Amino acid sequence: MTTSSHSSQPATQNQTSGMWGGRFSEATDAFVAEFTASVQFDQRFYRQDIAGSKAHASMLAKVGVLTEQERDDIIQGLDTIQAEIEAGNFEWRIDLEDVHMNIEARLTDRIGITGKKLHTGRSRNDQVATDIRLYVRDEIDGILGLLHKLQTGILGLAATHTQTIMPGFTHLQTAQPVTFGHHLMAWFEMLLRDSERLIDCRKRVNRMPLGSAALAGTTYPIDRNYTAQLLGFDSATENSLDAVSDRDFAIEFNAAAALIMMHLSRMSEELILWTSAQFKFVNIPDRFCTGSSIMPQKKNPDVPELVRGKTGRVYGDLISLLTLMKAQPLAYNKDNQEDKEPLFDAIDTLRGCLMAFADMIPALVPNIEIMREAALRGFSTATDLADYLVKKGIAFRDAHEIVGKAVALGVHESKDLSELTLSQLQQFSDLITADVFDQALTLEASVNARNHLGGTAPEQVKQAIARAYTRIEQLQA
Ligand code: ARG
């Protein structure tokens, strides 16, 4: 890339920009040129810019503003430029400010005066708004693919663990036994909402600003619906002032990205806890971990930790965009050029995190015995004992009180409720009989009893997984 260093000398008149130099009497200061340029980062959507220009040229030919020959020359020229860029043979020039003017200038280099006709009836204001929408649309589709991979990875792991029992937590204290499959399906639900949100966001991304021109529309007899159709937009935007200045779609996307990151960071936090020596619930394969340069025993859960850390960065990207748009008057303002980096950063960060998770999650190895042992600690079936007493005619609040006393005895004796003898339990209520162990106090009895839609019973988790596959398919339809 050509970059210019700071110059305090104003350049001479003959160096004014070829794109808009007509009314200028001196060239842009070299530092200002670099400071105001965006080509360093907006060259990323050269494909969308070229696609937009090809569609625009086709539309101009359809309405008779360009000849068919001119349209063909432009399209062919743009195809060659795309090939040059992809072969790494394109010289991006800072003095040409952005991706739009770089490509347009190169087109004129190649095909001469016809190249200068491409910008008829459009402005960079509607051009850039169109390009970013096309770009975000493509990225949403890619991210939906990554989410799908992660979701199906979770479903596969959940299907093997519908019967695996672990403690469920509230306040990070042992609460009630749950199945590991059920816990994984909670992750799945979060991520399915994320897909729904992106699909919904995509509807508002997929509207075409092109034709709004600088802010008020254009004097040429353009056919915006035709251009929209060529570019796969659902419709053309309704108001030219709004269309060139609206970045809601980028904010919505970044908000959806921030939510996905929040979900990934919650999953990360659980994985970090679960892989610790204190929990040992889960093993993350070595290829997702690193060691310590000083402590030989260490195996660190780097991927979840880094994902947890990167979450803050994506939140920052969202706040940057919201703040960027705050109090901007209509219509386009140069401020809007600052929309790109936070958007790209959110996209890159999110993609990386999803790729790592999509590979790592199906590779997790739960320690079934250790999870089960942990579920046996912490009186996780206390609620089941209370429910058992309720079924025998005791009011729930009284049952709660009785079980509380039994738990106190267990704490005193360092025993789980299932390890107390029948006669010890009967001190608290003579309604407790020998069936209490099978009916209430075992882990299996506890999870099997929660056998309703949304419950943790293995049978329910199996059905939830089966429905999940259909729900994923319906989303894609
Ligand atoms: N590089 C600019 C951006 O990213 C393109 C639009 C510039 N329009 C203008 N009138 N200066 O927003």
Coordinates of C-alpha atoms and ligand atoms in Angstrom, one line a residue:
M1 CA 0.0 0.0 0.0
T2 CA 1.2 3.5 -0.8
T3 CA 1.3 5.7 2.3
S4 CA 2.5 9.2 2.6
S5 CA 4.3 10.7 5.6
H6 CA 3.3 13.9 7.3
S7 CA 4.0 17.0 5.3
S8 CA 3.5 20.5 6.6
Q9 CA 4.0 21.9 3.0
P10 CA 0.7 22.4 1.1
A11 CA 1.0 20.6 -2.1
T12 CA 0.8 22.4 -5.4
Q13 CA -2.3 23.0 -7.4
N14 CA -1.6 20.5 -10.1
Q15 CA -1.8 17.7 -7.5
T16 CA -5.4 18.2 -6.5
S17 CA -7.5 15.1 -6.5
G18 CA -8.7 13.8 -9.8
M19 CA -12.0 12.8 -8.2
W20 CA -13.1 16.1 -6.8
G21 CA -10.2 18.5 -7.4
G22 CA -12.3 20.8 -9.6
R23 CA -13.2 23.3 -6.9
F24 CA -9.9 23.0 -5.0
S25 CA -7.0 25.5 -5.4
E26 CA -4.5 23.4 -3.5
A27 CA -4.0 19.7 -2.9
T28 CA -5.0 18.0 0.4
D29 CA -2.2 18.1 3.0
A30 CA -0.5 14.7 2.8
F31 CA -1.2 14.0 6.5
V32 CA -4.8 15.0 6.1
A33 CA -5.1 12.8 3.1
E34 CA -3.9 9.9 5.2
F35 CA -5.9 10.9 8.2
T36 CA -9.2 11.1 6.3
A37 CA -8.6 8.0 4.1
S38 CA -10.4 4.7 4.8
V39 CA -8.8 2.5 2.1
Q40 CA -6.6 0.9 4.7
F41 CA -9.6 -0.8 6.1
D42 CA -12.5 -0.6 3.6
Q43 CA -10.6 -2.4 0.9
R44 CA -11.9 -5.4 2.7
F45 CA -15.2 -5.1 0.9
Y46 CA -13.9 -4.7 -2.6
R47 CA -16.0 -7.6 -3.8
Q48 CA -19.2 -6.0 -2.6
D49 CA -18.1 -2.7 -4.1
I50 CA -17.5 -4.3 -7.4
A51 CA -20.8 -6.2 -7.3
G52 CA -22.7 -3.0 -6.5
S53 CA -21.0 -1.2 -9.4
K54 CA -21.8 -3.9 -11.8
A55 CA -25.4 -3.9 -10.8
H56 CA -25.5 -0.1 -11.0
A57 CA -24.0 -0.1 -14.5
S58 CA -26.6 -2.8 -15.6
M59 CA -29.4 -0.7 -14.3
L60 CA -28.0 2.5 -16.0
A61 CA -27.9 0.6 -19.3
K62 CA -31.5 -0.8 -18.8
V63 CA -32.8 2.8 -18.4
G64 CA -30.8 4.1 -21.3
V65 CA -28.3 6.2 -19.4
L66 CA -25.4 3.9 -20.6
T67 CA -25.2 2.0 -23.8
E68 CA -25.0 -1.7 -23.7
Q69 CA -21.4 -1.5 -25.0
E70 CA -20.5 0.9 -22.1
R71 CA -22.2 -1.4 -19.6
D72 CA -20.2 -4.4 -21.0
D73 CA -16.9 -2.5 -20.9
I74 CA -17.5 -1.4 -17.3
I75 CA -18.5 -4.9 -16.2
Q76 CA -15.5 -6.5 -17.9
G77 CA -13.2 -3.9 -16.6
L78 CA -14.5 -4.4 -13.0
D79 CA -14.1 -8.2 -13.4
T80 CA -10.4 -7.7 -14.4
I81 CA -9.9 -5.4 -11.4
Q82 CA -11.4 -8.0 -9.1
A83 CA -8.9 -10.5 -10.5
E84 CA -6.1 -8.1 -10.0
I85 CA -7.0 -7.5 -6.4
E86 CA -7.4 -11.3 -5.8
A87 CA -4.0 -12.0 -7.4
G88 CA -2.5 -9.3 -5.1
N89 CA -1.6 -7.1 -8.1
F90 CA -3.7 -4.1 -7.2
E91 CA -2.0 -1.0 -5.9
W92 CA -4.2 0.5 -3.2
R93 CA -3.5 4.3 -3.1
I94 CA -4.0 6.3 0.1
D95 CA -4.4 9.5 -2.0
L96 CA -7.5 7.9 -3.6
E97 CA -9.0 7.8 -0.1
D98 CA -11.2 4.7 -0.2
V99 CA -12.0 1.5 -1.8
H100 CA -14.6 3.1 -4.0
M101 CA -12.3 5.7 -5.6
N102 CA -9.5 3.3 -5.9
I103 CA -11.5 0.9 -7.9
E104 CA -13.2 3.6 -10.0
A105 CA -9.8 5.3 -10.8
R106 CA -8.4 1.9 -11.8
L107 CA -11.4 1.3 -14.0
T108 CA -10.8 4.6 -15.8
D109 CA -7.1 3.7 -16.2
R110 CA -8.2 0.5 -17.9
I111 CA -11.2 1.4 -20.0
G112 CA -10.8 5.2 -20.4
I113 CA -13.7 7.6 -20.5
T114 CA -16.4 5.0 -20.1
G115 CA -15.0 4.4 -16.6
K116 CA -15.9 7.9 -15.7
K117 CA -19.5 7.3 -16.5
L118 CA -20.0 4.6 -13.8
H119 CA -20.5 7.2 -11.1
T120 CA -23.6 8.7 -12.9
G121 CA -26.6 8.9 -10.6
R122 CA -24.9 7.7 -7.5
S123 CA -22.7 9.0 -4.7
R124 CA -20.2 7.4 -2.5
N125 CA -22.7 8.0 0.3
D126 CA -25.3 5.5 -1.1
Q127 CA -22.4 3.4 -2.5
V128 CA -20.8 2.8 0.8
A129 CA -24.1 2.2 2.6
T130 CA -24.9 -0.4 0.0
D131 CA -21.4 -2.0 0.2
I132 CA -21.5 -2.4 4.0
R133 CA -25.0 -3.9 3.9
L134 CA -23.8 -6.4 1.3
Y135 CA -20.8 -7.2 3.4
V136 CA -22.7 -7.6 6.6
R137 CA -25.2 -9.8 4.8
D138 CA -22.4 -12.1 3.7
E139 CA -20.9 -12.2 7.1
I140 CA -24.2 -12.9 8.8
D141 CA -24.6 -16.0 6.5
G142 CA -21.1 -17.1 7.4
I143 CA -21.7 -16.6 11.1
L144 CA -25.0 -18.5 10.9
G145 CA -23.0 -21.4 9.4
L146 CA -20.6 -21.3 12.3
L147 CA -23.4 -21.2 14.8
H148 CA -25.0 -24.1 13.1
K149 CA -21.8 -26.1 13.4
L150 CA -21.5 -25.3 17.1
Q151 CA -25.2 -26.1 17.7
T152 CA -25.0 -29.5 16.1
G153 CA -21.8 -30.2 18.0
I154 CA -23.6 -29.5 21.2
L155 CA -26.6 -31.7 20.2
G156 CA -24.2 -34.6 19.4
L157 CA -22.5 -34.3 22.8
A158 CA -25.9 -33.9 24.6
A159 CA -27.3 -37.0 22.8
T160 CA -24.4 -39.1 24.4
H161 CA -25.1 -37.7 27.8
T162 CA -28.8 -37.7 28.3
Q163 CA -28.3 -40.1 31.3
T164 CA -25.1 -38.5 32.7
I165 CA -25.8 -36.9 36.0
M166 CA -24.2 -33.8 37.4
P167 CA -25.1 -31.3 40.1
G168 CA -27.2 -28.4 38.9
F169 CA -26.3 -25.1 40.5
T170 CA -28.0 -22.0 41.7
H171 CA -25.8 -19.3 43.3
L172 CA -23.0 -21.7 42.3
Q173 CA -24.1 -23.9 45.2
T174 CA -25.3 -27.5 44.6
A175 CA -29.0 -27.2 44.0
Q176 CA -30.6 -30.3 42.3
P177 CA -29.2 -33.1 40.1
V178 CA -29.5 -32.5 36.4
T179 CA -28.4 -34.4 33.4
F180 CA -25.3 -33.2 31.6
G181 CA -27.3 -33.4 28.4
H182 CA -29.9 -31.0 29.9
H183 CA -27.1 -28.6 30.8
L184 CA -25.7 -28.7 27.3
M185 CA -29.2 -28.2 25.9
A186 CA -29.4 -24.9 27.9
W187 CA -26.3 -23.8 25.9
F188 CA -28.1 -24.8 22.7
E189 CA -31.1 -22.7 23.5
M190 CA -28.9 -19.6 24.0
L191 CA -27.3 -20.2 20.7
L192 CA -30.5 -20.9 18.9
R193 CA -31.8 -17.5 20.0
D194 CA -28.6 -16.0 18.6
S195 CA -29.4 -17.5 15.2
E196 CA -32.9 -16.2 15.4
R197 CA -31.6 -12.7 16.2
L198 CA -29.2 -12.7 13.3
I199 CA -31.8 -13.9 10.9
D200 CA -34.1 -11.2 12.1
C201 CA -31.3 -8.6 11.8
R202 CA -30.6 -9.8 8.3
K203 CA -34.0 -8.6 7.2
R204 CA -33.2 -5.0 8.0
V205 CA -29.7 -5.4 6.6
N206 CA -31.0 -6.6 3.3
R207 CA -32.5 -3.3 2.0
M208 CA -30.8 -1.4 -0.7
P209 CA -29.8 2.3 -0.3
L210 CA -28.3 2.6 -3.8
G211 CA -30.1 5.3 -5.8
S212 CA -30.4 7.6 -2.8
A213 CA -27.2 9.3 -4.2
A214 CA -25.7 11.9 -2.0
L215 CA -28.8 12.5 0.1
A216 CA -31.8 13.6 -2.1
G217 CA -31.9 11.0 -4.9
T218 CA -30.9 11.6 -8.5
T219 CA -32.2 13.3 -11.6
Y220 CA -31.7 10.2 -13.8
P221 CA -34.6 7.9 -14.5
I222 CA -33.1 5.1 -12.3
D223 CA -34.8 1.8 -11.6
R224 CA -33.9 1.0 -8.0
N225 CA -36.0 -2.1 -7.8
Y226 CA -34.1 -3.6 -10.7
T227 CA -30.7 -2.9 -9.0
A228 CA -32.1 -4.3 -5.8
Q229 CA -33.1 -7.5 -7.5
L230 CA -29.7 -7.9 -9.2
L231 CA -28.0 -7.6 -5.8
G232 CA -30.4 -9.9 -4.0
F233 CA -31.8 -7.2 -1.8
D234 CA -35.4 -7.8 -0.5
S235 CA -36.3 -4.2 -1.4
A236 CA -34.9 -0.7 -1.9
T237 CA -34.9 1.7 1.0
E238 CA -37.8 4.2 1.2
N239 CA -36.2 7.5 2.1
S240 CA -32.9 8.8 0.6
L241 CA -31.9 10.9 3.6
D242 CA -32.4 8.0 6.0
A243 CA -30.8 5.5 3.6
V244 CA -27.4 7.3 3.4
S245 CA -27.2 8.0 7.1
D246 CA -28.7 4.8 8.6
R247 CA -26.3 2.5 10.4
D248 CA -28.9 0.9 12.6
F249 CA -28.3 -2.4 10.8
A250 CA -24.6 -2.4 11.9
I251 CA -25.6 -1.6 15.4
E252 CA -28.2 -4.3 15.4
F253 CA -25.6 -6.7 14.1
N254 CA -23.0 -5.7 16.7
A255 CA -25.7 -6.0 19.4
A256 CA -26.4 -9.6 18.2
A257 CA -22.7 -10.2 18.2
A258 CA -22.3 -8.9 21.7
L259 CA -25.1 -11.2 22.9
I260 CA -23.4 -14.2 21.2
M261 CA -20.1 -13.3 22.9
M262 CA -22.0 -13.0 26.3
H263 CA -23.3 -16.5 25.8
L264 CA -19.8 -17.8 24.8
S265 CA -18.3 -16.2 27.8
R266 CA -20.9 -17.8 30.1
M267 CA -20.1 -21.2 28.6
S268 CA -16.4 -20.3 28.9
E269 CA -16.8 -19.5 32.6
E270 CA -18.4 -22.9 33.2
L271 CA -15.7 -24.7 31.3
I272 CA -13.0 -22.9 33.2
L273 CA -14.6 -23.9 36.5
W274 CA -15.3 -27.5 35.3
T275 CA -11.7 -28.1 34.2
S276 CA -10.2 -26.9 37.4
A277 CA -8.7 -29.4 39.8
Q278 CA -11.4 -28.6 42.3
F279 CA -14.2 -29.6 39.9
K280 CA -12.6 -32.0 37.4
F281 CA -16.0 -32.4 35.6
V282 CA -14.7 -32.0 32.2
N283 CA -11.4 -32.5 30.3
I284 CA -10.6 -30.2 27.4
P285 CA -8.3 -32.0 24.9
D286 CA -4.7 -30.8 25.0
R287 CA -4.9 -29.2 21.5
F288 CA -7.1 -26.5 22.9
C289 CA -4.9 -25.8 25.9
T290 CA -1.4 -24.5 26.7
G291 CA 0.9 -25.1 29.6
S292 CA 2.9 -22.8 31.8
S293 CA 6.5 -21.9 31.3
I294 CA 7.2 -22.2 35.0
M295 CA 4.7 -24.6 36.5
P296 CA 5.1 -28.0 34.9
Q297 CA 1.8 -29.3 36.1
K298 CA -0.3 -26.6 34.5
K299 CA -2.8 -27.2 31.6
N300 CA -4.6 -24.0 31.1
P301 CA -8.1 -23.6 29.4
D302 CA -6.8 -20.9 27.1
V303 CA -9.6 -21.0 24.5
P304 CA -12.4 -20.4 27.0
E305 CA -10.4 -17.8 28.9
L306 CA -9.6 -15.9 25.7
V307 CA -13.1 -16.0 24.5
R308 CA -14.3 -14.7 27.9
G309 CA -11.7 -11.9 27.5
K310 CA -12.7 -11.0 24.0
T311 CA -16.3 -10.6 25.0
G312 CA -15.4 -7.1 26.5
R313 CA -13.9 -6.1 23.2
V314 CA -17.1 -6.9 21.2
Y315 CA -19.1 -4.9 23.8
G316 CA -16.7 -2.0 23.2
D317 CA -17.4 -2.3 19.4
L318 CA -21.1 -2.0 20.1
I319 CA -20.7 1.0 22.3
S320 CA -18.4 2.6 19.7
L321 CA -21.1 2.4 17.0
L322 CA -23.9 3.6 19.3
T323 CA -21.8 6.6 20.3
L324 CA -20.7 7.2 16.7
M325 CA -24.4 7.6 15.6
K326 CA -25.5 9.6 18.7
A327 CA -26.6 13.1 17.8
Q328 CA -25.6 12.9 14.1
P329 CA -27.8 15.2 12.0
L330 CA -29.1 13.9 8.7
A331 CA -27.8 12.9 6.3
Y332 CA -24.3 11.4 5.6
N333 CA -21.5 12.8 7.8
K334 CA -17.8 11.8 7.6
D335 CA -18.2 10.4 11.1
N336 CA -19.9 7.5 9.4
Q337 CA -16.6 6.3 8.0
E338 CA -15.8 5.3 11.6
D339 CA -18.5 2.6 11.4
K340 CA -16.2 0.1 9.7
E341 CA -13.5 -0.8 12.2
P342 CA -15.8 -1.6 15.1
L343 CA -18.0 -3.6 12.8
F344 CA -15.1 -5.5 11.3
D345 CA -13.5 -6.1 14.7
A346 CA -16.8 -7.5 16.1
I347 CA -17.1 -9.8 13.0
D348 CA -13.5 -11.0 13.2
T349 CA -13.6 -11.6 16.9
L350 CA -16.9 -13.4 16.8
R351 CA -15.9 -15.6 13.9
G352 CA -12.7 -16.6 15.6
C353 CA -14.5 -17.4 18.9
L354 CA -17.2 -19.4 17.1
M355 CA -14.6 -21.4 15.1
A356 CA -12.7 -22.3 18.2
F357 CA -15.9 -23.3 20.1
A358 CA -17.3 -25.3 17.2
D359 CA -14.2 -27.4 17.2
M360 CA -13.7 -27.6 21.0
I361 CA -17.2 -28.4 22.3
P362 CA -17.7 -31.7 20.6
A363 CA -14.3 -32.7 21.8
L364 CA -15.0 -32.2 25.5
V365 CA -14.6 -35.3 27.6
P366 CA -16.8 -35.3 30.7
N367 CA -15.7 -37.3 33.8
I368 CA -18.9 -39.1 34.4
E369 CA -18.0 -40.6 37.7
I370 CA -16.7 -37.4 39.2
M371 CA -19.8 -35.5 38.1
R372 CA -22.0 -38.2 39.7
E373 CA -19.9 -38.1 42.9
A374 CA -20.3 -34.3 43.0
A375 CA -24.1 -34.6 42.6
L376 CA -24.2 -37.0 45.6
R377 CA -22.6 -34.2 47.7
G378 CA -24.4 -31.1 48.7
F379 CA -27.9 -32.6 49.5
S380 CA -29.0 -32.3 45.9
T381 CA -32.0 -34.5 46.4
A382 CA -33.4 -32.5 49.4
T383 CA -36.2 -31.1 47.3
D384 CA -37.1 -34.6 46.2
L385 CA -37.5 -35.7 49.8
A386 CA -39.8 -32.7 50.4
D387 CA -41.8 -33.6 47.3
Y388 CA -42.0 -37.2 48.6
L389 CA -43.5 -36.0 51.9
V390 CA -46.0 -33.7 50.0
K391 CA -47.2 -36.8 48.1
K392 CA -47.8 -38.4 51.4
G393 CA -50.1 -35.6 52.5
I394 CA -47.8 -33.0 54.2
A395 CA -48.0 -29.4 53.2
F396 CA -44.9 -28.2 51.3
R397 CA -43.8 -25.7 53.8
D398 CA -43.9 -28.3 56.6
A399 CA -42.1 -30.8 54.4
H400 CA -39.4 -28.1 53.8
E401 CA -39.0 -27.7 57.5
I402 CA -38.7 -31.5 58.1
V403 CA -36.1 -32.0 55.3
G404 CA -34.2 -29.0 56.6
K405 CA -33.8 -30.9 59.9
A406 CA -32.7 -34.0 58.1
V407 CA -30.1 -32.0 56.2
A408 CA -28.8 -30.6 59.5
L409 CA -28.3 -34.1 60.7
G410 CA -26.5 -35.0 57.5
V411 CA -24.2 -32.0 57.8
H412 CA -23.5 -33.0 61.4
E413 CA -22.7 -36.6 60.4
S414 CA -21.0 -35.7 57.1
K415 CA -23.4 -37.8 55.2
D416 CA -25.7 -37.3 52.2
L417 CA -29.4 -37.8 52.7
S418 CA -29.2 -41.1 50.8
E419 CA -26.5 -42.3 53.2
L420 CA -28.6 -41.7 56.4
T421 CA -30.4 -44.9 57.6
L422 CA -34.1 -45.3 57.4
S423 CA -34.5 -45.0 61.1
Q424 CA -32.4 -41.8 61.2
L425 CA -34.8 -40.4 58.5
Q426 CA -37.9 -41.6 60.3
Q427 CA -37.0 -39.5 63.4
F428 CA -38.1 -36.5 61.3
S429 CA -41.4 -38.0 59.9
D430 CA -43.0 -41.4 60.4
L431 CA -44.4 -41.0 56.8
I432 CA -40.9 -41.8 55.5
T433 CA -40.8 -45.5 54.6
A434 CA -38.2 -47.8 52.9
D435 CA -39.3 -46.7 49.4
V436 CA -37.8 -43.2 50.1
F437 CA -34.5 -44.3 48.7
D438 CA -35.8 -45.4 45.3
Q439 CA -38.5 -42.8 45.1
A440 CA -36.7 -39.7 46.1
L441 CA -33.2 -39.9 47.4
T442 CA -31.3 -41.4 44.5
L443 CA -30.0 -39.2 41.7
E444 CA -31.8 -41.3 39.0
A445 CA -35.2 -40.9 40.9
S446 CA -34.6 -37.2 41.1
V447 CA -33.9 -36.6 37.5
N448 CA -36.4 -39.1 36.2
A449 CA -39.2 -37.4 38.2
R450 CA -38.7 -34.2 36.3
N451 CA -40.4 -35.6 33.3
H452 CA -42.2 -32.8 31.6
L453 CA -41.6 -30.4 28.7
G454 CA -38.4 -28.5 29.6
G455 CA -37.4 -30.8 32.5
T456 CA -34.1 -32.6 33.0
A457 CA -35.4 -36.2 32.8
P458 CA -33.4 -38.2 30.3
E459 CA -36.5 -39.0 28.3
Q460 CA -37.3 -35.3 28.0
V461 CA -33.8 -34.4 27.0
K462 CA -33.9 -37.0 24.2
Q463 CA -37.1 -35.4 23.0
A464 CA -35.7 -31.9 23.3
I465 CA -32.7 -33.0 21.1
A466 CA -35.0 -34.5 18.5
R467 CA -37.0 -31.3 18.4
A468 CA -33.8 -29.2 18.3
Y469 CA -32.7 -30.8 15.0
T470 CA -36.1 -29.8 13.4
R471 CA -35.9 -26.3 14.9
I472 CA -32.5 -25.8 13.3
E473 CA -33.9 -27.0 10.0
Q474 CA -36.9 -24.7 10.2
L475 CA -34.6 -21.8 10.9
Q476 CA -32.7 -22.4 7.7
A477 CA -35.9 -22.7 5.6
Ligands
ARG1 N1 -15.0 6.5 2.7 C1 -16.3 7.0 3.0 C2 -17.0 6.2 4.1 O1 -16.5 5.2 4.4 C3 -17.2 6.9 1.8 C4 -18.2 7.9 1.7 C5 -17.6 9.3 1.6 N2 -18.5 10.3 1.2 C6 -18.2 11.5 1.2 N3 -19.0 12.4 0.7 N4 -17.0 11.9 1.7 O2 -17.9 6.6 4.7

